[in-house]
PDB file of C-alpha atoms and ligand atoms in Angstrom:
ATOM      1  CA  THR A 131       9.737  -4.322  27.612  1.00 73.00           C
ATOM      2  CA  ARG A 132       8.442  -6.840  25.084  1.00 92.00           C
ATOM      3  CA  THR A 133       9.243  -6.259  21.407  1.00 96.00           C
ATOM      4  CA  THR A 134       6.467  -5.184  19.052  1.00 97.00           C
ATOM      5  CA  ARG A 135       5.184  -7.256  16.132  1.00 98.00           C
ATOM      6  CA  PRO A 136       6.837  -4.947  13.582  1.00 98.00           C
ATOM      7  CA  GLN A 137      10.156  -5.301  15.444  1.00 98.00           C
ATOM      8  CA  ARG A 138       9.821  -9.115  15.389  1.00 98.00           C
ATOM      9  CA  LEU A 139       8.990  -8.956  11.673  1.00 98.00           C
ATOM     10  CA  LEU A 140      12.065  -6.767  11.022  1.00 98.00           C
ATOM     11  CA  GLN A 141      14.247  -9.230  12.932  1.00 98.00           C
ATOM     12  CA  ALA A 142      12.963 -12.058  10.711  1.00 98.00           C
ATOM     13  CA  VAL A 143      13.912  -9.963   7.654  1.00 98.00           C
ATOM     14  CA  SER A 144      17.395  -9.127   8.956  1.00 98.00           C
ATOM     15  CA  ILE A 145      18.043 -12.811   9.767  1.00 98.00           C
ATOM     16  CA  ASN A 146      16.457 -14.503   6.734  1.00 98.00           C
ATOM     17  CA  ALA A 147      16.612 -12.010   3.831  1.00 98.00           C
ATOM     18  CA  VAL A 148      19.609 -11.187   1.639  1.00 98.00           C
ATOM     19  CA  ARG A 149      20.610  -7.490   1.753  1.00 98.00           C
ATOM     20  CA  GLY A 150      19.793  -5.766  -1.531  1.00 98.00           C
ATOM     21  CA  ASP A 151      17.432  -8.550  -2.662  1.00 98.00           C
ATOM     22  CA  PRO A 152      13.786  -7.364  -2.553  1.00 98.00           C
ATOM     23  CA  ASP A 153      12.363 -10.804  -3.413  1.00 99.00           C
ATOM     24  CA  SER A 154      14.127 -12.387  -0.441  1.00 99.00           C
ATOM     25  CA  VAL A 155      12.684  -9.643   1.826  1.00 99.00           C
ATOM     26  CA  ILE A 156       9.176 -10.392   0.509  1.00 99.00           C
ATOM     27  CA  LYS A 157       9.667 -14.150   1.010  1.00 98.00           C
ATOM     28  CA  ALA A 158      11.051 -13.680   4.531  1.00 99.00           C
ATOM     29  CA  ILE A 159       8.034 -11.571   5.583  1.00 99.00           C
ATOM     30  CA  ASP A 160       5.510 -13.985   4.044  1.00 99.00           C
ATOM     31  CA  HIS A 161       7.234 -16.940   5.749  1.00 98.00           C
ATOM     32  CA  PHE A 162       7.212 -15.107   9.099  1.00 98.00           C
ATOM     33  CA  CYS A 163       3.500 -14.266   8.750  1.00 98.00           C
ATOM     34  CA  LYS A 164       2.528 -17.793   7.670  1.00 98.00           C
ATOM     35  CA  HIS A 165       4.577 -19.739  10.214  1.00 98.00           C
ATOM     36  CA  THR A 166       5.283 -17.437  13.151  1.00 98.00           C
ATOM     37  CA  GLU A 167       2.950 -14.476  13.525  1.00 98.00           C
ATOM     38  CA  TRP A 168       0.146 -13.050  11.341  1.00 98.00           C
ATOM     39  CA  ALA A 169       0.640  -9.411  10.327  1.00 98.00           C
ATOM     40  CA  MET A 170      -1.467  -7.083   8.156  1.00 98.00           C
ATOM     41  CA  ASN A 171       0.768  -7.027   5.067  1.00 98.00           C
ATOM     42  CA  VAL A 172      -1.050  -7.272   1.719  1.00 98.00           C
ATOM     43  CA  GLY A 173       0.523 -10.756   1.514  1.00 98.00           C
ATOM     44  CA  ASP A 174       1.510 -13.095  -1.315  1.00 98.00           C
ATOM     45  CA  GLU A 175      -1.872 -13.791  -2.964  1.00 98.00           C
ATOM     46  CA  LYS A 176      -3.067 -10.162  -3.130  1.00 99.00           C
ATOM     47  CA  GLY A 177       0.572  -9.124  -3.625  1.00 99.00           C
ATOM     48  CA  ALA A 178       0.714 -11.013  -6.920  1.00 99.00           C
ATOM     49  CA  ILE A 179      -2.353  -9.052  -8.108  1.00 99.00           C
ATOM     50  CA  LEU A 180      -0.712  -5.811  -6.910  1.00 99.00           C
ATOM     51  CA  ASP A 181       2.383  -6.733  -8.950  1.00 99.00           C
ATOM     52  CA  LEU A 182       0.307  -7.267 -12.107  1.00 98.00           C
ATOM     53  CA  VAL A 183      -1.576  -3.972 -11.742  1.00 98.00           C
ATOM     54  CA  VAL A 184       1.694  -2.064 -11.118  1.00 98.00           C
ATOM     55  CA  MET A 185       3.372  -3.693 -14.127  1.00 98.00           C
ATOM     56  CA  GLU A 186       0.517  -2.895 -16.486  1.00 98.00           C
ATOM     57  CA  THR A 187       0.383   0.729 -15.200  1.00 98.00           C
ATOM     58  CA  CYS A 188       4.152   1.406 -15.533  1.00 96.00           C
ATOM     59  CA  PRO A 189       3.830   4.369 -13.136  1.00 97.00           C
ATOM     60  CA  SER A 190       6.380   7.195 -12.810  1.00 96.00           C
ATOM     61  CA  THR A 191       4.832   8.637  -9.644  1.00 97.00           C
ATOM     62  CA  VAL A 192       3.388   6.408  -6.930  1.00 98.00           C
ATOM     63  CA  LEU A 193       1.590   7.176  -3.657  1.00 98.00           C
ATOM     64  CA  GLU A 194       0.954   4.553  -0.959  1.00 99.00           C
ATOM     65  CA  LEU A 195      -1.234   5.334   2.060  1.00 99.00           C
ATOM     66  CA  GLY A 196      -0.458   2.909   4.881  1.00 99.00           C
ATOM     67  CA  THR A 197       3.167   1.755   4.916  1.00 99.00           C
ATOM     68  CA  TYR A 198       3.047  -0.493   8.028  1.00 98.00           C
ATOM     69  CA  CYS A 199       6.299  -2.525   7.795  1.00 98.00           C
ATOM     70  CA  GLY A 200       7.009  -1.681   4.156  1.00 98.00           C
ATOM     71  CA  TYR A 201       6.010  -5.021   2.604  1.00 99.00           C
ATOM     72  CA  SER A 202       3.849  -3.529  -0.178  1.00 99.00           C
ATOM     73  CA  THR A 203       6.305  -0.639  -0.511  1.00 99.00           C
ATOM     74  CA  VAL A 204       9.019  -3.185  -1.396  1.00 99.00           C
ATOM     75  CA  ARG A 205       6.633  -5.123  -3.681  1.00 98.00           C
ATOM     76  CA  ILE A 206       5.753  -2.001  -5.671  1.00 99.00           C
ATOM     77  CA  THR A 207       9.174  -0.289  -5.700  1.00 98.00           C
ATOM     78  CA  ARG A 208      11.039  -3.399  -6.895  1.00 98.00           C
ATOM     79  CA  LEU A 209       8.960  -3.181 -10.114  1.00 98.00           C
ATOM     80  CA  LEU A 210       9.602   0.539 -10.776  1.00 97.00           C
ATOM     81  CA  PRO A 211      12.213   1.791 -13.278  1.00 90.00           C
ATOM     82  CA  PRO A 212      15.201   3.720 -11.776  1.00 86.00           C
ATOM     83  CA  ALA A 213      13.958   7.315 -12.262  1.00 86.00           C
ATOM     84  CA  THR A 214      10.657   6.794 -10.433  1.00 93.00           C
ATOM     85  CA  LYS A 215       9.710   7.843  -6.918  1.00 88.00           C
ATOM     86  CA  LEU A 216       7.359   6.237  -4.444  1.00 98.00           C
ATOM     87  CA  ILE A 217       5.895   8.296  -1.607  1.00 98.00           C
ATOM     88  CA  THR A 218       4.476   6.248   1.246  1.00 99.00           C
ATOM     89  CA  VAL A 219       2.588   7.667   4.240  1.00 99.00           C
ATOM     90  CA  GLU A 220       2.622   6.118   7.715  1.00 98.00           C
ATOM     91  CA  MET A 221       1.130   7.825  10.775  1.00 98.00           C
ATOM     92  CA  ASN A 222       2.710   5.543  13.387  1.00 98.00           C
ATOM     93  CA  PRO A 223       6.365   6.626  13.905  1.00 98.00           C
ATOM     94  CA  GLU A 224       7.344   3.194  15.187  1.00 98.00           C
ATOM     95  CA  TYR A 225       5.924   1.488  12.089  1.00 98.00           C
ATOM     96  CA  ALA A 226       7.666   4.095   9.894  1.00 98.00           C
ATOM     97  CA  HIS A 227      11.009   3.383  11.576  1.00 98.00           C
ATOM     98  CA  VAL A 228      10.645  -0.367  10.981  1.00 98.00           C
ATOM     99  CA  ALA A 229       9.513   0.222   7.383  1.00 99.00           C
ATOM    100  CA  ARG A 230      12.577   2.361   6.587  1.00 99.00           C
ATOM    101  CA  GLN A 231      14.799  -0.489   7.787  1.00 98.00           C
ATOM    102  CA  VAL A 232      12.897  -3.116   5.786  1.00 99.00           C
ATOM    103  CA  ILE A 233      13.083  -0.908   2.665  1.00 98.00           C
ATOM    104  CA  GLN A 234      16.809  -0.355   3.276  1.00 98.00           C
ATOM    105  CA  HIS A 235      17.388  -4.108   3.677  1.00 98.00           C
ATOM    106  CA  ALA A 236      15.809  -4.522   0.237  1.00 98.00           C
ATOM    107  CA  GLY A 237      18.187  -1.869  -1.139  1.00 98.00           C
ATOM    108  CA  LEU A 238      15.325   0.362  -2.317  1.00 97.00           C
ATOM    109  CA  GLN A 239      15.810   3.360   0.010  1.00 97.00           C
ATOM    110  CA  ASP A 240      16.848   5.708  -2.850  1.00 96.00           C
ATOM    111  CA  LYS A 241      13.487   5.283  -4.608  1.00 96.00           C
ATOM    112  CA  VAL A 242      11.235   5.640  -1.558  1.00 98.00           C
ATOM    113  CA  CYS A 243      10.196   8.531   0.661  1.00 98.00           C
ATOM    114  CA  VAL A 244       8.496   7.448   3.900  1.00 98.00           C
ATOM    115  CA  LEU A 245       6.407  10.373   5.168  1.00 98.00           C
ATOM    116  CA  GLU A 246       5.149  10.375   8.765  1.00 98.00           C
ATOM    117  CA  GLY A 247       1.723  11.850   9.368  1.00 98.00           C
ATOM    118  CA  GLU A 248      -1.944  11.639   8.453  1.00 98.00           C
ATOM    119  CA  SER A 249      -3.036  11.461   4.817  1.00 98.00           C
ATOM    120  CA  ALA A 250      -5.581  14.278   5.208  1.00 98.00           C
ATOM    121  CA  ASP A 251      -2.824  16.645   6.376  1.00 98.00           C
ATOM    122  CA  LEU A 252      -0.156  15.546   3.910  1.00 98.00           C
ATOM    123  CA  ILE A 253      -2.077  15.127   0.621  1.00 98.00           C
ATOM    124  CA  PRO A 254      -2.706  18.891   0.174  1.00 98.00           C
ATOM    125  CA  LYS A 255       1.042  19.559   0.562  1.00 98.00           C
ATOM    126  CA  MET A 256       2.348  16.898  -1.816  1.00 97.00           C
ATOM    127  CA  ALA A 257       2.238  18.815  -5.092  1.00 97.00           C
ATOM    128  CA  ASN A 258       4.466  21.537  -3.600  1.00 97.00           C
ATOM    129  CA  MET A 259       6.640  19.175  -1.534  1.00 96.00           C
ATOM    130  CA  PHE A 260       7.579  16.958  -4.480  1.00 95.00           C
ATOM    131  CA  GLY A 261       6.918  19.121  -7.549  1.00 95.00           C
ATOM    132  CA  ILE A 262       4.488  16.608  -9.005  1.00 94.00           C
ATOM    133  CA  GLN A 263       1.302  17.127 -11.004  1.00 94.00           C
ATOM    134  CA  ALA A 264      -0.510  13.816 -10.626  1.00 97.00           C
ATOM    135  CA  PHE A 265       0.052  10.305  -9.284  1.00 98.00           C
ATOM    136  CA  ASP A 266       0.008   7.548 -11.910  1.00 98.00           C
ATOM    137  CA  PHE A 267      -0.628   4.907  -9.260  1.00 98.00           C
ATOM    138  CA  VAL A 268      -2.115   5.080  -5.732  1.00 99.00           C
ATOM    139  CA  PHE A 269      -2.255   2.125  -3.308  1.00 99.00           C
ATOM    140  CA  LEU A 270      -4.803   2.547  -0.474  1.00 99.00           C
ATOM    141  CA  ASP A 271      -4.043   0.421   2.592  1.00 99.00           C
ATOM    142  CA  HIS A 272      -4.625   2.724   5.562  1.00 98.00           C
ATOM    143  CA  TRP A 273      -7.776   3.320   7.691  1.00 98.00           C
ATOM    144  CA  LYS A 274     -10.589   1.792   5.645  1.00 99.00           C
ATOM    145  CA  ASP A 275     -12.993   4.635   6.478  1.00 98.00           C
ATOM    146  CA  HIS A 276     -10.450   7.125   5.106  1.00 98.00           C
ATOM    147  CA  TYR A 277     -10.354   5.601   1.589  1.00 99.00           C
ATOM    148  CA  LEU A 278     -13.359   7.640   0.415  1.00 99.00           C
ATOM    149  CA  PRO A 279     -12.475  11.041   1.910  1.00 99.00           C
ATOM    150  CA  ASP A 280      -8.898  10.628   0.723  1.00 99.00           C
ATOM    151  CA  ILE A 281      -9.693   9.737  -2.903  1.00 98.00           C
ATOM    152  CA  ARG A 282     -11.979  12.796  -2.950  1.00 98.00           C
ATOM    153  CA  LEU A 283      -9.155  14.885  -1.495  1.00 98.00           C
ATOM    154  CA  LEU A 284      -6.757  13.581  -4.169  1.00 98.00           C
ATOM    155  CA  GLU A 285      -9.290  14.675  -6.827  1.00 98.00           C
ATOM    156  CA  ASP A 286      -9.752  18.113  -5.252  1.00 98.00           C
ATOM    157  CA  CYS A 287      -5.976  18.626  -5.044  1.00 98.00           C
ATOM    158  CA  GLY A 288      -5.658  17.764  -8.753  1.00 98.00           C
ATOM    159  CA  LEU A 289      -3.451  14.776  -7.920  1.00 98.00           C
ATOM    160  CA  LEU A 290      -5.379  12.362 -10.154  1.00 98.00           C
ATOM    161  CA  ALA A 291      -5.195  12.657 -13.953  1.00 98.00           C
ATOM    162  CA  GLN A 292      -6.883  10.721 -16.765  1.00 98.00           C
ATOM    163  CA  GLY A 293      -5.540   7.178 -16.545  1.00 98.00           C
ATOM    164  CA  SER A 294      -4.455   7.370 -12.909  1.00 98.00           C
ATOM    165  CA  VAL A 295      -4.991   3.971 -11.262  1.00 99.00           C
ATOM    166  CA  VAL A 296      -6.136   3.649  -7.632  1.00 99.00           C
ATOM    167  CA  LEU A 297      -5.820   0.161  -6.128  1.00 99.00           C
ATOM    168  CA  ALA A 298      -7.494  -0.404  -2.738  1.00 99.00           C
ATOM    169  CA  ASP A 299      -6.706  -3.269  -0.345  1.00 99.00           C
ATOM    170  CA  ASN A 300      -9.275  -4.869   2.004  1.00 99.00           C
ATOM    171  CA  VAL A 301     -12.429  -3.776   0.216  1.00 99.00           C
ATOM    172  CA  VAL A 302     -14.154  -6.907   1.593  1.00 98.00           C
ATOM    173  CA  CYS A 303     -12.287  -7.497   4.886  1.00 98.00           C
ATOM    174  CA  PRO A 304     -12.246  -5.295   6.944  1.00 98.00           C
ATOM    175  CA  GLY A 305     -14.242  -3.633   4.126  1.00 98.00           C
ATOM    176  CA  ALA A 306     -14.717  -0.171   2.642  1.00 98.00           C
ATOM    177  CA  PRO A 307     -18.388  -0.121   1.551  1.00 98.00           C
ATOM    178  CA  ASP A 308     -18.772   3.639   1.115  1.00 98.00           C
ATOM    179  CA  TYR A 309     -15.572   3.755  -0.976  1.00 99.00           C
ATOM    180  CA  LEU A 310     -16.729   0.835  -3.176  1.00 98.00           C
ATOM    181  CA  ASN A 311     -20.085   2.473  -3.749  1.00 98.00           C
ATOM    182  CA  TYR A 312     -18.370   5.701  -4.798  1.00 98.00           C
ATOM    183  CA  VAL A 313     -15.850   4.293  -7.289  1.00 98.00           C
ATOM    184  CA  ARG A 314     -18.292   1.733  -8.762  1.00 98.00           C
ATOM    185  CA  TYR A 315     -21.175   4.146  -9.468  1.00 97.00           C
ATOM    186  CA  ASN A 316     -19.300   7.319 -10.268  1.00 97.00           C
ATOM    187  CA  LEU A 317     -18.715   7.986 -13.984  1.00 97.00           C
ATOM    188  CA  LYS A 318     -15.330   9.499 -13.139  1.00 98.00           C
ATOM    189  CA  TYR A 319     -14.037   5.977 -12.469  1.00 98.00           C
ATOM    190  CA  SER A 320     -13.869   2.695 -14.322  1.00 98.00           C
ATOM    191  CA  SER A 321     -13.656   0.099 -11.571  1.00 98.00           C
ATOM    192  CA  ARG A 322     -13.115  -3.644 -11.266  1.00 98.00           C
ATOM    193  CA  PHE A 323     -12.874  -6.089  -8.378  1.00 99.00           C
ATOM    194  CA  TYR A 324     -10.169  -8.756  -7.896  1.00 99.00           C
ATOM    195  CA  GLN A 325     -11.461 -11.537  -5.641  1.00 98.00           C
ATOM    196  CA  ALA A 326      -8.822 -12.904  -3.238  1.00 99.00           C
ATOM    197  CA  HIS A 327      -8.380 -13.728   0.456  1.00 98.00           C
ATOM    198  CA  LEU A 328      -7.309 -11.846   3.537  1.00 98.00           C
ATOM    199  CA  GLU A 329      -3.528 -12.159   3.783  1.00 98.00           C
ATOM    200  CA  TYR A 330      -2.357 -15.557   5.055  1.00 98.00           C
ATOM    201  CA  THR A 331      -5.956 -16.762   5.691  1.00 98.00           C
ATOM    202  CA  ARG A 332      -8.932 -18.355   3.878  1.00 98.00           C
ATOM    203  CA  VAL A 333     -11.189 -15.406   4.737  1.00 98.00           C
ATOM    204  CA  LEU A 334     -12.580 -13.721   1.618  1.00 98.00           C
ATOM    205  CA  ASP A 335     -11.135 -10.333   0.688  1.00 98.00           C
ATOM    206  CA  GLY A 336     -10.199  -8.506  -2.499  1.00 98.00           C
ATOM    207  CA  LEU A 337      -8.699  -5.509  -4.229  1.00 99.00           C
ATOM    208  CA  GLU A 338     -10.579  -2.833  -6.183  1.00 99.00           C
ATOM    209  CA  ARG A 339      -8.846  -1.245  -9.179  1.00 99.00           C
ATOM    210  CA  SER A 340     -10.321   2.128 -10.162  1.00 99.00           C
ATOM    211  CA  GLU A 341      -9.053   4.101 -13.161  1.00 99.00           C
ATOM    212  CA  TYR A 342      -9.716   7.855 -13.135  1.00 98.00           C
ATOM    213  CA  GLN A 343     -11.442   8.926 -16.380  1.00 98.00           C
ATOM    214  CA  GLY A 344     -10.456  12.560 -16.060  1.00 94.00           C
ATOM    215  CA  ASP A 345     -12.412  15.610 -14.937  1.00 83.00           C
TER     216      ASP A 345
HETATM  217  O1  LIG B1158      -6.364  -1.744   9.375  1.00 64.98           O
HETATM  218  C1  LIG B1158      -5.672  -2.125   8.440  1.00 64.98           C
HETATM  219  N1  LIG B1158      -4.774  -1.316   7.878  1.00 64.98           N
HETATM  220  C2  LIG B1158      -4.633   0.075   8.361  1.00 64.98           C
HETATM  221  C3  LIG B1158      -3.760   0.163   9.626  1.00 64.98           C
HETATM  222  C4  LIG B1158      -3.765   1.559  10.246  1.00 64.98           C
HETATM  223  C5  LIG B1158      -3.379   2.612   9.209  1.00 64.98           C
HETATM  224  C6  LIG B1158      -3.129   3.965   9.868  1.00 64.98           C
HETATM  225  N2  LIG B1158      -2.532   4.853   8.882  1.00 64.98           N
HETATM  226  C7  LIG B1158      -1.415   4.568   8.187  1.00 64.98           C
HETATM  227  C8  LIG B1158      -1.120   5.624   7.342  1.00 64.98           C
HETATM  228  C9  LIG B1158      -2.119   6.589   7.538  1.00 64.98           C
HETATM  229  C10 LIG B1158      -2.333   7.884   6.995  1.00 64.98           C
HETATM  230  N3  LIG B1158      -3.402   8.598   7.414  1.00 64.98           N
HETATM  231  C11 LIG B1158      -4.238   8.084   8.345  1.00 64.98           C
HETATM  232  C12 LIG B1158      -4.077   6.832   8.913  1.00 64.98           C
HETATM  233  C13 LIG B1158      -3.002   6.084   8.509  1.00 64.98           C
HETATM  234  C14 LIG B1158      -5.782  -3.544   7.986  1.00 64.98           C
HETATM  235  C15 LIG B1158      -6.446  -4.461   8.806  1.00 64.98           C
HETATM  236  C16 LIG B1158      -6.550  -5.808   8.421  1.00 64.98           C
HETATM  237  C17 LIG B1158      -7.258  -6.786   9.301  1.00 64.98           C
HETATM  238  C18 LIG B1158      -7.033  -6.773  10.679  1.00 64.98           C
HETATM  239  C19 LIG B1158      -7.690  -7.675  11.495  1.00 64.98           C
HETATM  240  C20 LIG B1158      -8.561  -8.610  10.933  1.00 64.98           C
HETATM  241  F1  LIG B1158      -9.190  -9.501  11.737  1.00 64.98           F
HETATM  242  C21 LIG B1158      -8.797  -8.624   9.562  1.00 64.98           C
HETATM  243  C22 LIG B1158      -8.147  -7.702   8.759  1.00 64.98           C
HETATM  244  C23 LIG B1158      -5.986  -6.252   7.224  1.00 64.98           C
HETATM  245  C24 LIG B1158      -5.329  -5.330   6.395  1.00 64.98           C
HETATM  246  O2  LIG B1158      -4.787  -5.716   5.212  1.00 64.98           O
HETATM  247  C25 LIG B1158      -5.234  -3.976   6.758  1.00 64.98           C
HETATM  248  O3  LIG B1158      -4.613  -3.109   5.888  1.00 64.98           O
HETATM  249 MG1  LIG B1159      -4.342  -4.073   3.985  1.00 64.98          MG
END
């Protein structure tokens, strides 16, 4: 049977990226998506904004919802100091399997836990599973209509603390209007929009950075 897009992306990484070099993995994926086959990675333009927000947050605990092939997982984890942990959630087992191999190619497997399942099921278990209080940084990149219920669930589970930063991809395309309305007009958040483009295209998109102000 024909290979899947994630498998073709992984093959491009294994051929073109240097083992243990996260930047070469990022470049190999961006090259593949620009010149061979589009894929829904956050991409280089939005990825540079993601890098800046991660660097200014200096997080110790990170949650990513929506791993896909692990592109943003590698982007974030390469910027984290050694003692930090990134938990990333992927509901598609095939995507998760590809992501683990991409993350391993980058040499970052010791700092990443790829969890398989749905965010709504896993979020309530995370505090006990990992012995954490709150996430310093959350990257939302899964089903766009789950951004709002999931940020509410994170609040209810006490997994956001004062200063926690939530960065959401695709708030323009495909769009997350209910989520935007919530974080922009709720006093619990201080929110700002970063205008950009849909990965590897000229279509308008952007990221929303929302800082939790505490209960
Ligand atoms: O749909 C997108 N991502 C989500 C994929 C499915 C996530 C499923 N999933 C993973 C973890 C998880 C945990 N719990 C529940 C569900 C979960 C997406 C789409 C586009 C896009 C596509 C076509 C187009 F024409 C324009 C834009 C661009 C992006 O950047 C995207 O991110
Ligand atoms: Mg996305």
